[in-house]
PDB file of C-alpha atoms in Angstrom:
ATOM      1  CA  MET R  14      53.491  75.073 129.323  1.00  0.00           C
ATOM      2  CA  ASN R  15      54.816  75.849 125.839  1.00  0.00           C
ATOM      3  CA  VAL R  16      56.365  73.644 123.175  1.00  0.00           C
ATOM      4  CA  ILE R  17      58.609  75.444 120.704  1.00  0.00           C
ATOM      5  CA  ILE R  18      58.204  73.963 117.240  1.00  0.00           C
ATOM      6  CA  ALA R  19      60.793  74.818 114.604  1.00  0.00           C
ATOM      7  CA  SER R  20      59.300  75.879 111.290  1.00  0.00           C
ATOM      8  CA  LEU R  21      62.426  76.682 109.297  1.00  0.00           C
ATOM      9  CA  ASN R  22      60.860  76.058 105.883  1.00  0.00           C
ATOM     10  CA  THR R  23      57.252  77.061 106.399  1.00  0.00           C
ATOM     11  CA  ALA R  24      54.914  76.626 103.441  1.00  0.00           C
ATOM     12  CA  ILE R  25      51.576  77.395 101.922  1.00  0.00           C
ATOM     13  CA  GLU R  26      50.082  74.001 101.143  1.00  0.00           C
ATOM     14  CA  ARG R  27      47.682  73.431  98.295  1.00  0.00           C
ATOM     15  CA  LEU R  28      45.721  70.195  98.801  1.00  0.00           C
ATOM     16  CA  LEU R  29      44.234  68.898  95.556  1.00  0.00           C
ATOM     17  CA  LEU R  30      41.789  66.000  95.247  1.00  0.00           C
ATOM     18  CA  VAL R  31      41.380  64.147  91.939  1.00  0.00           C
ATOM     19  CA  ASP R  32      39.631  60.935  90.997  1.00  0.00           C
ATOM     20  CA  LYS R  33      42.841  59.472  89.572  1.00  0.00           C
ATOM     21  CA  GLN R  34      46.152  60.959  88.469  1.00  0.00           C
ATOM     22  CA  GLN R  35      46.729  60.557  84.738  1.00  0.00           C
ATOM     23  CA  PRO R  36      49.989  62.098  83.491  1.00  0.00           C
ATOM     24  CA  GLY R  37      49.564  64.251  80.392  1.00  0.00           C
ATOM     25  CA  GLU R  38      45.824  64.742  80.969  1.00  0.00           C
ATOM     26  CA  VAL R  39      43.786  67.731  82.186  1.00  0.00           C
ATOM     27  CA  HIS R  40      42.471  67.036  85.703  1.00  0.00           C
ATOM     28  CA  ARG R  41      39.213  68.484  87.067  1.00  0.00           C
ATOM     29  CA  LEU R  42      39.653  68.952  90.804  1.00  0.00           C
ATOM     30  CA  LEU R  43      37.029  67.366  93.023  1.00  0.00           C
ATOM     31  CA  ASP R  44      38.160  69.532  95.943  1.00  0.00           C
ATOM     32  CA  ASP R  45      40.969  71.895  96.857  1.00  0.00           C
ATOM     33  CA  LYS R  46      42.112  73.560 100.045  1.00  0.00           C
ATOM     34  CA  THR R  47      44.785  76.104 100.967  1.00  0.00           C
ATOM     35  CA  LEU R  48      46.400  75.843 104.405  1.00  0.00           C
ATOM     36  CA  ALA R  49      49.487  76.943 106.261  1.00  0.00           C
ATOM     37  CA  GLY R  50      51.852  74.003 106.112  1.00  0.00           C
ATOM     38  CA  GLY R  51      55.235  72.446 106.594  1.00  0.00           C
ATOM     39  CA  LYS R  52      55.951  69.733 109.130  1.00  0.00           C
ATOM     40  CA  GLY R  53      56.256  72.177 112.023  1.00  0.00           C
ATOM     41  CA  VAL R  54      52.833  73.667 111.314  1.00  0.00           C
ATOM     42  CA  ASN R  55      51.355  70.163 111.084  1.00  0.00           C
ATOM     43  CA  VAL R  56      52.754  69.339 114.534  1.00  0.00           C
ATOM     44  CA  ALA R  57      51.415  72.591 115.985  1.00  0.00           C
ATOM     45  CA  ARG R  58      47.964  72.004 114.496  1.00  0.00           C
ATOM     46  CA  VAL R  59      47.578  68.583 116.124  1.00  0.00           C
ATOM     47  CA  MET R  60      49.032  69.758 119.424  1.00  0.00           C
ATOM     48  CA  GLY R  61      46.494  72.571 119.439  1.00  0.00           C
ATOM     49  CA  GLN R  62      43.684  70.107 118.775  1.00  0.00           C
ATOM     50  CA  LEU R  63      44.887  67.895 121.633  1.00  0.00           C
ATOM     51  CA  ARG R  64      44.394  70.750 124.097  1.00  0.00           C
ATOM     52  CA  THR R  65      40.635  70.140 123.878  1.00  0.00           C
ATOM     53  CA  VAL R  66      40.835  66.423 124.733  1.00  0.00           C
ATOM     54  CA  LEU R  67      44.029  65.891 126.765  1.00  0.00           C
ATOM     55  CA  PRO R  68      44.090  67.616 130.173  1.00  0.00           C
ATOM     56  CA  GLY R  69      47.343  69.470 130.672  1.00  0.00           C
ATOM     57  CA  ALA R  70      48.322  69.354 126.995  1.00  0.00           C
ATOM     58  CA  PRO R  71      50.919  72.028 126.138  1.00  0.00           C
ATOM     59  CA  THR R  72      50.500  75.117 123.972  1.00  0.00           C
ATOM     60  CA  PRO R  73      52.370  75.006 120.642  1.00  0.00           C
ATOM     61  CA  LEU R  74      54.530  77.967 119.633  1.00  0.00           C
ATOM     62  CA  LEU R  75      55.932  78.024 116.108  1.00  0.00           C
ATOM     63  CA  LEU R  76      59.313  79.628 115.513  1.00  0.00           C
ATOM     64  CA  GLY R  77      60.562  80.278 112.000  1.00  0.00           C
ATOM     65  CA  PHE R  78      60.726  82.393 108.860  1.00  0.00           C
ATOM     66  CA  LEU R  79      57.973  84.055 106.815  1.00  0.00           C
ATOM     67  CA  GLY R  80      58.359  86.364 103.831  1.00  0.00           C
ATOM     68  CA  GLY R  81      56.700  87.947 100.821  1.00  0.00           C
ATOM     69  CA  ALA R  82      53.058  87.808  99.788  1.00  0.00           C
ATOM     70  CA  THR R  83      52.919  84.099 100.562  1.00  0.00           C
ATOM     71  CA  GLY R  84      54.287  84.824 104.027  1.00  0.00           C
ATOM     72  CA  ARG R  85      51.509  87.335 104.644  1.00  0.00           C
ATOM     73  CA  LEU R  86      48.940  84.775 103.502  1.00  0.00           C
ATOM     74  CA  CYS R  87      50.507  82.191 105.809  1.00  0.00           C
ATOM     75  CA  ARG R  88      50.136  84.549 108.784  1.00  0.00           C
ATOM     76  CA  GLU R  89      46.435  84.969 107.966  1.00  0.00           C
ATOM     77  CA  LEU R  90      45.900  81.221 107.623  1.00  0.00           C
ATOM     78  CA  LEU R  91      47.687  80.543 110.914  1.00  0.00           C
ATOM     79  CA  ALA R  92      45.571  83.206 112.648  1.00  0.00           C
ATOM     80  CA  GLU R  93      42.397  81.534 111.372  1.00  0.00           C
ATOM     81  CA  GLU R  94      43.523  78.366 113.187  1.00  0.00           C
ATOM     82  CA  ALA R  95      44.678  80.280 116.286  1.00  0.00           C
ATOM     83  CA  LEU R  96      48.203  78.903 115.850  1.00  0.00           C
ATOM     84  CA  GLU R  97      50.675  81.228 117.547  1.00  0.00           C
ATOM     85  CA  GLY R  98      54.188  81.907 116.303  1.00  0.00           C
ATOM     86  CA  CYS R  99      57.288  84.039 116.689  1.00  0.00           C
ATOM     87  CA  TRP R 100      58.312  84.853 113.132  1.00  0.00           C
ATOM     88  CA  CYS R 101      61.395  86.369 111.583  1.00  0.00           C
ATOM     89  CA  ASN R 102      60.522  88.416 108.501  1.00  0.00           C
ATOM     90  CA  ILE R 103      62.706  87.549 105.512  1.00  0.00           C
ATOM     91  CA  ALA R 104      63.346  89.096 102.104  1.00  0.00           C
ATOM     92  CA  GLY R 105      62.507  85.864 100.268  1.00  0.00           C
ATOM     93  CA  SER R 106      59.017  84.463  99.789  1.00  0.00           C
ATOM     94  CA  THR R 107      57.532  81.593 101.759  1.00  0.00           C
ATOM     95  CA  ARG R 108      57.325  78.518  99.534  1.00  0.00           C
ATOM     96  CA  ILE R 109      54.199  76.886  98.084  1.00  0.00           C
ATOM     97  CA  CYS R 110      53.865  73.078  98.117  1.00  0.00           C
ATOM     98  CA  GLU R 111      51.256  70.807  96.566  1.00  0.00           C
ATOM     99  CA  VAL R 112      49.709  67.549  97.735  1.00  0.00           C
ATOM    100  CA  ILE R 113      47.645  65.582  95.225  1.00  0.00           C
ATOM    101  CA  THR R 114      45.406  62.828  96.574  1.00  0.00           C
ATOM    102  CA  GLU R 115      43.503  60.282  94.490  1.00  0.00           C
ATOM    103  CA  VAL R 116      40.019  59.204  95.511  1.00  0.00           C
ATOM    104  CA  GLN R 117      40.692  55.743  94.109  1.00  0.00           C
ATOM    105  CA  ALA R 118      43.985  55.276  95.977  1.00  0.00           C
ATOM    106  CA  PRO R 119      44.406  57.813  98.813  1.00  0.00           C
ATOM    107  CA  GLU R 120      47.447  55.991 100.183  1.00  0.00           C
ATOM    108  CA  ARG R 121      49.300  56.994  96.989  1.00  0.00           C
ATOM    109  CA  ALA R 122      49.220  60.732  97.665  1.00  0.00           C
ATOM    110  CA  SER R 123      51.839  62.686  95.705  1.00  0.00           C
ATOM    111  CA  VAL R 124      53.707  65.478  97.494  1.00  0.00           C
ATOM    112  CA  TYR R 125      55.507  68.249  95.619  1.00  0.00           C
ATOM    113  CA  ASN R 126      57.740  70.169  98.021  1.00  0.00           C
ATOM    114  CA  ALA R 127      59.354  73.418  96.885  1.00  0.00           C
ATOM    115  CA  VAL R 128      62.921  74.097  98.081  1.00  0.00           C
ATOM    116  CA  GLY R 129      62.051  77.366  99.806  1.00  0.00           C
ATOM    117  CA  PRO R 130      63.707  80.783 100.134  1.00  0.00           C
ATOM    118  CA  ALA R 131      67.332  81.552 100.878  1.00  0.00           C
ATOM    119  CA  ILE R 132      68.025  82.892 104.381  1.00  0.00           C
ATOM    120  CA  THR R 133      70.537  85.686 104.943  1.00  0.00           C
ATOM    121  CA  GLN R 134      72.976  85.743 107.837  1.00  0.00           C
ATOM    122  CA  ASP R 135      71.122  88.650 109.468  1.00  0.00           C
ATOM    123  CA  GLU R 136      67.800  86.799 109.205  1.00  0.00           C
ATOM    124  CA  HIS R 137      69.376  83.684 110.668  1.00  0.00           C
ATOM    125  CA  GLN R 138      70.807  85.605 113.613  1.00  0.00           C
ATOM    126  CA  ALA R 139      67.458  87.311 114.222  1.00  0.00           C
ATOM    127  CA  LEU R 140      65.737  83.938 114.491  1.00  0.00           C
ATOM    128  CA  HIS R 141      68.340  82.672 116.952  1.00  0.00           C
ATOM    129  CA  ARG R 142      67.683  85.698 119.131  1.00  0.00           C
ATOM    130  CA  LEU R 143      63.999  84.727 119.169  1.00  0.00           C
ATOM    131  CA  LEU R 144      64.945  81.155 120.098  1.00  0.00           C
ATOM    132  CA  VAL R 145      67.138  82.277 123.005  1.00  0.00           C
ATOM    133  CA  GLN R 146      64.323  84.567 124.147  1.00  0.00           C
ATOM    134  CA  GLU R 147      61.652  81.852 124.132  1.00  0.00           C
ATOM    135  CA  LEU R 148      63.551  78.755 125.329  1.00  0.00           C
ATOM    136  CA  PRO R 149      63.464  79.675 129.064  1.00  0.00           C
ATOM    137  CA  HIS R 150      59.656  79.571 128.897  1.00  0.00           C
ATOM    138  CA  ALA R 151      59.454  76.232 127.048  1.00  0.00           C
ATOM    139  CA  SER R 152      58.921  72.684 128.278  1.00  0.00           C
ATOM    140  CA  ALA R 153      59.915  70.996 125.012  1.00  0.00           C
ATOM    141  CA  LEU R 154      61.460  71.672 121.614  1.00  0.00           C
ATOM    142  CA  VAL R 155      60.421  69.917 118.397  1.00  0.00           C
ATOM    143  CA  CYS R 156      62.858  70.169 115.465  1.00  0.00           C
ATOM    144  CA  THR R 157      61.120  68.825 112.406  1.00  0.00           C
ATOM    145  CA  GLY R 158      61.161  69.118 108.634  1.00  0.00           C
ATOM    146  CA  SER R 159      63.521  70.413 105.999  1.00  0.00           C
ATOM    147  CA  LEU R 160      65.839  73.395 106.306  1.00  0.00           C
ATOM    148  CA  ALA R 161      65.602  76.575 104.269  1.00  0.00           C
ATOM    149  CA  LYS R 162      68.417  77.466 101.873  1.00  0.00           C
ATOM    150  CA  ASN R 163      71.742  78.625 103.328  1.00  0.00           C
ATOM    151  CA  LEU R 164      71.144  76.951 106.695  1.00  0.00           C
ATOM    152  CA  GLN R 165      73.850  74.481 107.690  1.00  0.00           C
ATOM    153  CA  PRO R 166      72.938  70.785 108.121  1.00  0.00           C
ATOM    154  CA  ASP R 167      73.670  70.985 111.855  1.00  0.00           C
ATOM    155  CA  GLU R 168      71.150  73.817 112.384  1.00  0.00           C
ATOM    156  CA  TYR R 169      68.807  71.647 114.440  1.00  0.00           C
ATOM    157  CA  GLY R 170      71.814  70.463 116.412  1.00  0.00           C
ATOM    158  CA  ARG R 171      72.422  74.037 117.542  1.00  0.00           C
ATOM    159  CA  TRP R 172      68.807  74.298 118.714  1.00  0.00           C
ATOM    160  CA  ILE R 173      69.052  70.959 120.551  1.00  0.00           C
ATOM    161  CA  THR R 174      72.270  72.001 122.284  1.00  0.00           C
ATOM    162  CA  LEU R 175      70.567  75.164 123.574  1.00  0.00           C
ATOM    163  CA  ALA R 176      67.549  73.136 124.711  1.00  0.00           C
ATOM    164  CA  ARG R 177      69.748  70.640 126.564  1.00  0.00           C
ATOM    165  CA  ALA R 178      71.537  73.495 128.368  1.00  0.00           C
ATOM    166  CA  ALA R 179      68.145  74.898 129.395  1.00  0.00           C
ATOM    167  CA  GLY R 180      66.851  71.510 130.605  1.00  0.00           C
ATOM    168  CA  VAL R 181      64.234  71.401 127.830  1.00  0.00           C
ATOM    169  CA  LEU R 182      63.051  68.077 126.334  1.00  0.00           C
ATOM    170  CA  SER R 183      63.937  67.835 122.620  1.00  0.00           C
ATOM    171  CA  LEU R 184      62.685  65.758 119.694  1.00  0.00           C
ATOM    172  CA  LEU R 185      64.363  65.548 116.262  1.00  0.00           C
ATOM    173  CA  ASP R 186      62.450  64.487 113.145  1.00  0.00           C
ATOM    174  CA  THR R 187      64.353  65.196 109.949  1.00  0.00           C
ATOM    175  CA  HIS R 188      66.309  63.290 107.302  1.00  0.00           C
ATOM    176  CA  GLY R 189      69.570  62.999 105.393  1.00  0.00           C
ATOM    177  CA  THR R 190      72.631  65.000 106.387  1.00  0.00           C
ATOM    178  CA  ALA R 191      70.576  67.189 108.717  1.00  0.00           C
ATOM    179  CA  LEU R 192      69.570  64.076 110.661  1.00  0.00           C
ATOM    180  CA  LEU R 193      73.081  62.668 110.907  1.00  0.00           C
ATOM    181  CA  GLN R 194      74.709  65.941 111.949  1.00  0.00           C
ATOM    182  CA  SER R 195      71.997  67.079 114.374  1.00  0.00           C
ATOM    183  CA  ALA R 196      71.645  63.662 116.020  1.00  0.00           C
ATOM    184  CA  GLY R 197      75.162  64.180 117.337  1.00  0.00           C
ATOM    185  CA  SER R 198      73.806  66.908 119.617  1.00  0.00           C
ATOM    186  CA  LEU R 199      71.869  64.153 121.438  1.00  0.00           C
ATOM    187  CA  PRO R 200      68.183  65.066 121.347  1.00  0.00           C
ATOM    188  CA  ASP R 201      66.088  63.204 123.900  1.00  0.00           C
ATOM    189  CA  ILE R 202      64.047  61.588 121.124  1.00  0.00           C
ATOM    190  CA  ILE R 203      64.783  60.837 117.471  1.00  0.00           C
ATOM    191  CA  LYS R 204      61.702  60.006 115.419  1.00  0.00           C
ATOM    192  CA  ILE R 205      62.252  58.815 111.845  1.00  0.00           C
ATOM    193  CA  ASN R 206      60.570  56.561 109.317  1.00  0.00           C
ATOM    194  CA  ARG R 207      61.981  53.324 107.954  1.00  0.00           C
ATOM    195  CA  ASP R 208      63.147  54.844 104.640  1.00  0.00           C
ATOM    196  CA  GLU R 209      64.931  57.693 106.448  1.00  0.00           C
ATOM    197  CA  LEU R 210      66.709  55.168 108.661  1.00  0.00           C
ATOM    198  CA  ARG R 211      67.882  53.160 105.632  1.00  0.00           C
ATOM    199  CA  GLN R 212      69.280  56.299 104.008  1.00  0.00           C
ATOM    200  CA  ALA R 213      70.967  57.448 107.223  1.00  0.00           C
ATOM    201  CA  SER R 214      72.455  54.010 107.870  1.00  0.00           C
ATOM    202  CA  ALA R 215      73.876  53.850 104.341  1.00  0.00           C
ATOM    203  CA  ALA R 216      75.603  57.211 104.893  1.00  0.00           C
ATOM    204  CA  SER R 217      76.863  56.453 108.407  1.00  0.00           C
ATOM    205  CA  SER R 218      79.875  54.492 109.553  1.00  0.00           C
ATOM    206  CA  SER R 219      78.035  53.553 112.774  1.00  0.00           C
ATOM    207  CA  ALA R 220      75.327  50.985 113.400  1.00  0.00           C
ATOM    208  CA  LEU R 221      72.176  53.073 113.732  1.00  0.00           C
ATOM    209  CA  PRO R 222      70.046  53.476 115.791  1.00  0.00           C
ATOM    210  CA  GLN R 223      72.086  51.663 118.468  1.00  0.00           C
ATOM    211  CA  ALA R 224      74.913  54.172 118.114  1.00  0.00           C
ATOM    212  CA  TRP R 225      72.532  57.040 118.931  1.00  0.00           C
ATOM    213  CA  LEU R 226      71.304  55.241 122.038  1.00  0.00           C
ATOM    214  CA  ASP R 227      74.854  54.433 123.151  1.00  0.00           C
ATOM    215  CA  GLN R 228      75.785  58.098 122.799  1.00  0.00           C
ATOM    216  CA  GLY R 229      72.936  59.279 125.014  1.00  0.00           C
ATOM    217  CA  VAL R 230      69.739  59.641 122.970  1.00  0.00           C
ATOM    218  CA  ARG R 231      66.940  58.456 125.288  1.00  0.00           C
ATOM    219  CA  CYS R 232      64.515  57.104 122.716  1.00  0.00           C
ATOM    220  CA  VAL R 233      64.486  56.245 119.001  1.00  0.00           C
ATOM    221  CA  ILE R 234      61.167  55.707 117.238  1.00  0.00           C
ATOM    222  CA  ILE R 235      60.992  54.221 113.736  1.00  0.00           C
ATOM    223  CA  THR R 236      57.634  54.458 111.967  1.00  0.00           C
ATOM    224  CA  ASP R 237      56.850  52.380 108.878  1.00  0.00           C
ATOM    225  CA  GLY R 238      53.586  53.566 107.319  1.00  0.00           C
ATOM    226  CA  GLN R 239      50.724  51.229 108.211  1.00  0.00           C
ATOM    227  CA  ARG R 240      53.168  48.602 109.493  1.00  0.00           C
ATOM    228  CA  PRO R 241      54.123  48.445 113.189  1.00  0.00           C
ATOM    229  CA  THR R 242      56.280  51.167 114.713  1.00  0.00           C
ATOM    230  CA  LEU R 243      59.475  50.137 116.495  1.00  0.00           C
ATOM    231  CA  ALA R 244      60.057  52.183 119.650  1.00  0.00           C
ATOM    232  CA  LEU R 245      63.341  51.881 121.541  1.00  0.00           C
ATOM    233  CA  THR R 246      62.461  53.552 124.847  1.00  0.00           C
ATOM    234  CA  PRO R 247      63.939  53.920 128.359  1.00  0.00           C
ATOM    235  CA  ASP R 248      61.337  51.356 129.541  1.00  0.00           C
ATOM    236  CA  GLY R 249      62.227  48.768 126.909  1.00  0.00           C
ATOM    237  CA  ASP R 250      61.716  48.117 123.195  1.00  0.00           C
ATOM    238  CA  TYR R 251      58.236  47.771 121.693  1.00  0.00           C
ATOM    239  CA  GLU R 252      56.402  47.190 118.437  1.00  0.00           C
ATOM    240  CA  VAL R 253      53.229  49.262 118.289  1.00  0.00           C
ATOM    241  CA  SER R 254      50.449  48.649 115.769  1.00  0.00           C
ATOM    242  CA  SER R 255      47.906  51.430 115.395  1.00  0.00           C
ATOM    243  CA  SER R 256      44.166  50.919 115.059  1.00  0.00           C
ATOM    244  CA  GLN R 257      42.851  50.504 111.528  1.00  0.00           C
ATOM    245  CA  VAL R 258      41.106  53.485 109.944  1.00  0.00           C
ATOM    246  CA  THR R 259      39.949  54.293 106.439  1.00  0.00           C
ATOM    247  CA  THR R 260      42.836  56.262 104.952  1.00  0.00           C
ATOM    248  CA  VAL R 261      41.803  59.539 103.352  1.00  0.00           C
ATOM    249  CA  SER R 262      45.311  61.042 103.163  1.00  0.00           C
ATOM    250  CA  PRO R 263      48.419  59.767 104.956  1.00  0.00           C
ATOM    251  CA  VAL R 264      50.243  63.113 104.587  1.00  0.00           C
ATOM    252  CA  GLY R 265      51.129  64.532 107.990  1.00  0.00           C
ATOM    253  CA  SER R 266      50.599  61.341 109.993  1.00  0.00           C
ATOM    254  CA  GLY R 267      54.211  61.315 111.171  1.00  0.00           C
ATOM    255  CA  ASP R 268      53.809  64.917 112.337  1.00  0.00           C
ATOM    256  CA  ALA R 269      50.623  64.014 114.203  1.00  0.00           C
ATOM    257  CA  TYR R 270      52.554  61.165 115.845  1.00  0.00           C
ATOM    258  CA  CYS R 271      55.220  63.612 117.083  1.00  0.00           C
ATOM    259  CA  ALA R 272      52.558  65.975 118.428  1.00  0.00           C
ATOM    260  CA  GLY R 273      50.789  63.188 120.324  1.00  0.00           C
ATOM    261  CA  LEU R 274      54.013  61.817 121.774  1.00  0.00           C
ATOM    262  CA  VAL R 275      55.346  65.146 123.074  1.00  0.00           C
ATOM    263  CA  ALA R 276      51.939  66.256 124.368  1.00  0.00           C
ATOM    264  CA  SER R 277      51.554  62.963 126.249  1.00  0.00           C
ATOM    265  CA  LEU R 278      55.051  63.124 127.747  1.00  0.00           C
ATOM    266  CA  LEU R 279      54.382  66.609 129.105  1.00  0.00           C
ATOM    267  CA  ALA R 280      50.746  66.195 130.157  1.00  0.00           C
ATOM    268  CA  ARG R 281      51.186  62.730 131.718  1.00  0.00           C
ATOM    269  CA  PRO R 282      54.757  62.603 133.059  1.00  0.00           C
ATOM    270  CA  GLN R 283      53.968  59.616 135.324  1.00  0.00           C
ATOM    271  CA  ALA R 284      52.496  57.490 132.511  1.00  0.00           C
ATOM    272  CA  ARG R 285      54.378  54.537 131.067  1.00  0.00           C
ATOM    273  CA  TRP R 286      56.040  54.790 127.671  1.00  0.00           C
ATOM    274  CA  THR R 287      53.513  52.338 126.273  1.00  0.00           C
ATOM    275  CA  GLU R 288      50.764  54.863 127.062  1.00  0.00           C
ATOM    276  CA  HIS R 289      52.669  57.678 125.368  1.00  0.00           C
ATOM    277  CA  LEU R 290      53.280  55.478 122.320  1.00  0.00           C
ATOM    278  CA  THR R 291      49.663  54.412 121.914  1.00  0.00           C
ATOM    279  CA  LEU R 292      48.414  58.007 122.101  1.00  0.00           C
ATOM    280  CA  ALA R 293      50.992  58.965 119.479  1.00  0.00           C
ATOM    281  CA  ALA R 294      49.860  56.072 117.260  1.00  0.00           C
ATOM    282  CA  ALA R 295      46.214  57.076 117.719  1.00  0.00           C
ATOM    283  CA  CYS R 296      47.057  60.613 116.584  1.00  0.00           C
ATOM    284  CA  GLY R 297      48.832  59.274 113.502  1.00  0.00           C
ATOM    285  CA  ALA R 298      45.806  57.131 112.620  1.00  0.00           C
ATOM    286  CA  ALA R 299      43.381  60.016 113.199  1.00  0.00           C
ATOM    287  CA  ASN R 300      45.450  62.152 110.828  1.00  0.00           C
ATOM    288  CA  ALA R 301      45.336  59.490 108.105  1.00  0.00           C
ATOM    289  CA  ALA R 302      41.541  59.560 108.320  1.00  0.00           C
ATOM    290  CA  SER R 303      41.483  63.315 107.609  1.00  0.00           C
ATOM    291  CA  PRO R 304      41.678  64.937 104.152  1.00  0.00           C
ATOM    292  CA  THR R 305      44.034  67.579 105.575  1.00  0.00           C
ATOM    293  CA  ALA R 306      46.889  67.392 108.060  1.00  0.00           C
ATOM    294  CA  GLY R 307      45.310  67.246 111.514  1.00  0.00           C
ATOM    295  CA  LEU R 308      43.043  65.011 113.563  1.00  0.00           C
ATOM    296  CA  ALA R 309      39.927  63.825 111.752  1.00  0.00           C
ATOM    297  CA  ALA R 310      36.676  65.134 113.186  1.00  0.00           C
ATOM    298  CA  GLY R 311      34.397  62.562 114.782  1.00  0.00           C
ATOM    299  CA  LEU R 312      37.086  60.063 115.755  1.00  0.00           C
ATOM    300  CA  ASN R 313      37.543  59.235 119.434  1.00  0.00           C
ATOM    301  CA  LEU R 314      41.229  59.223 120.340  1.00  0.00           C
ATOM    302  CA  THR R 315      40.622  57.142 123.457  1.00  0.00           C
ATOM    303  CA  GLU R 316      38.965  54.409 121.386  1.00  0.00           C
ATOM    304  CA  LEU R 317      41.741  54.543 118.795  1.00  0.00           C
ATOM    305  CA  GLN R 318      44.277  54.236 121.588  1.00  0.00           C
ATOM    306  CA  GLN R 319      42.469  51.224 123.060  1.00  0.00           C
ATOM    307  CA  HIS R 320      42.617  49.468 119.690  1.00  0.00           C
ATOM    308  CA  CYS R 321      46.396  49.877 119.414  1.00  0.00           C
ATOM    309  CA  THR R 322      48.416  46.754 120.124  1.00  0.00           C
ATOM    310  CA  VAL R 323      51.787  46.780 121.870  1.00  0.00           C
ATOM    311  CA  ARG R 324      54.263  43.905 121.708  1.00  0.00           C
ATOM    312  CA  ALA R 325      57.328  43.950 123.928  1.00  0.00           C
ATOM    313  CA  VAL R 326      60.521  43.224 122.003  1.00  0.00           C
ATOM    314  CA  SER R 327      62.591  43.762 125.149  1.00  0.00           C
ATOM    315  CA  THR R 328      61.318  44.932 128.521  1.00  0.00           C
ATOM    316  CA  SER R 329      64.735  45.523 130.052  1.00  0.00           C
ATOM    317  CA  PRO R 330      65.072  49.207 131.020  1.00  0.00           C
ATOM    318  CA  ARG R 331      67.822  50.930 129.081  1.00  0.00           C
ATOM    319  CA  SER R 332      70.779  52.083 131.158  1.00  0.00           C
ATOM    320  CA  PRO R 333      71.445  55.843 131.032  1.00  0.00           C
ATOM    321  CA  ALA R 334      74.426  56.758 128.873  1.00  0.00           C
TER     322      ALA R 334
END
């Protein structure tokens, strides 16, 4: 059981730890790490980790672009983590991003995301051929993160349309114009954070997220940092509060949430949505307790899940569109 995870703007991530950020000063790093990154890679990493603790958890398969010396390094880093991918080689170079975390205030991590390489028409078409090749073997599709240069805002929408035609579950987690245009292709699940929803609502003539649900999206999930998540599901609407952990770095927690949710939906198809949501919340919390994107070592997901609280906002099942 495979999950295709879009990685259309893959990155090398440099994770830098300082005592405190002081603009204009020389900083002596307390720690630094270099990992393969981007939101798709973060999702794949957590999904791979879940395979050791969640019976029936799916296998992640990344699908995207890699190029240049940084692309070769990214392949090596992914191989070290046993993260599989189908990659389209490009003329441009895979981007490098930086995350700076303060020991004194880890919740104030600063993220510096590079724009990424331009994609040619031939490279784009080559990736779509890979997608069409792999979709018949997939159980789910996760479209997450930013788009590389030259890709149209509805790129994820094209992927979701193909997934729907193949009977493959789809999840969309992006922002801005890409969110608004791709949501029209009706993914099964839209997962966004509160700031992304505000921006999308300001740019839309419709009342979101209700408009998405009315059109046929099955579930909309709105995360809000350490505050409760609002989940509008086929079983009803819920507020979910995750268990409290000591935050080391919040970067990647939304990606861990997506990984936990999709893995739970596929591995436990008979479970209630509240069970899927609490596992997703536990994964997000476990990521926040880790210095790098991924589940923190030594934390018990079952215990984290048991300490989540779920409050029903509405328990009326949602009628299919």
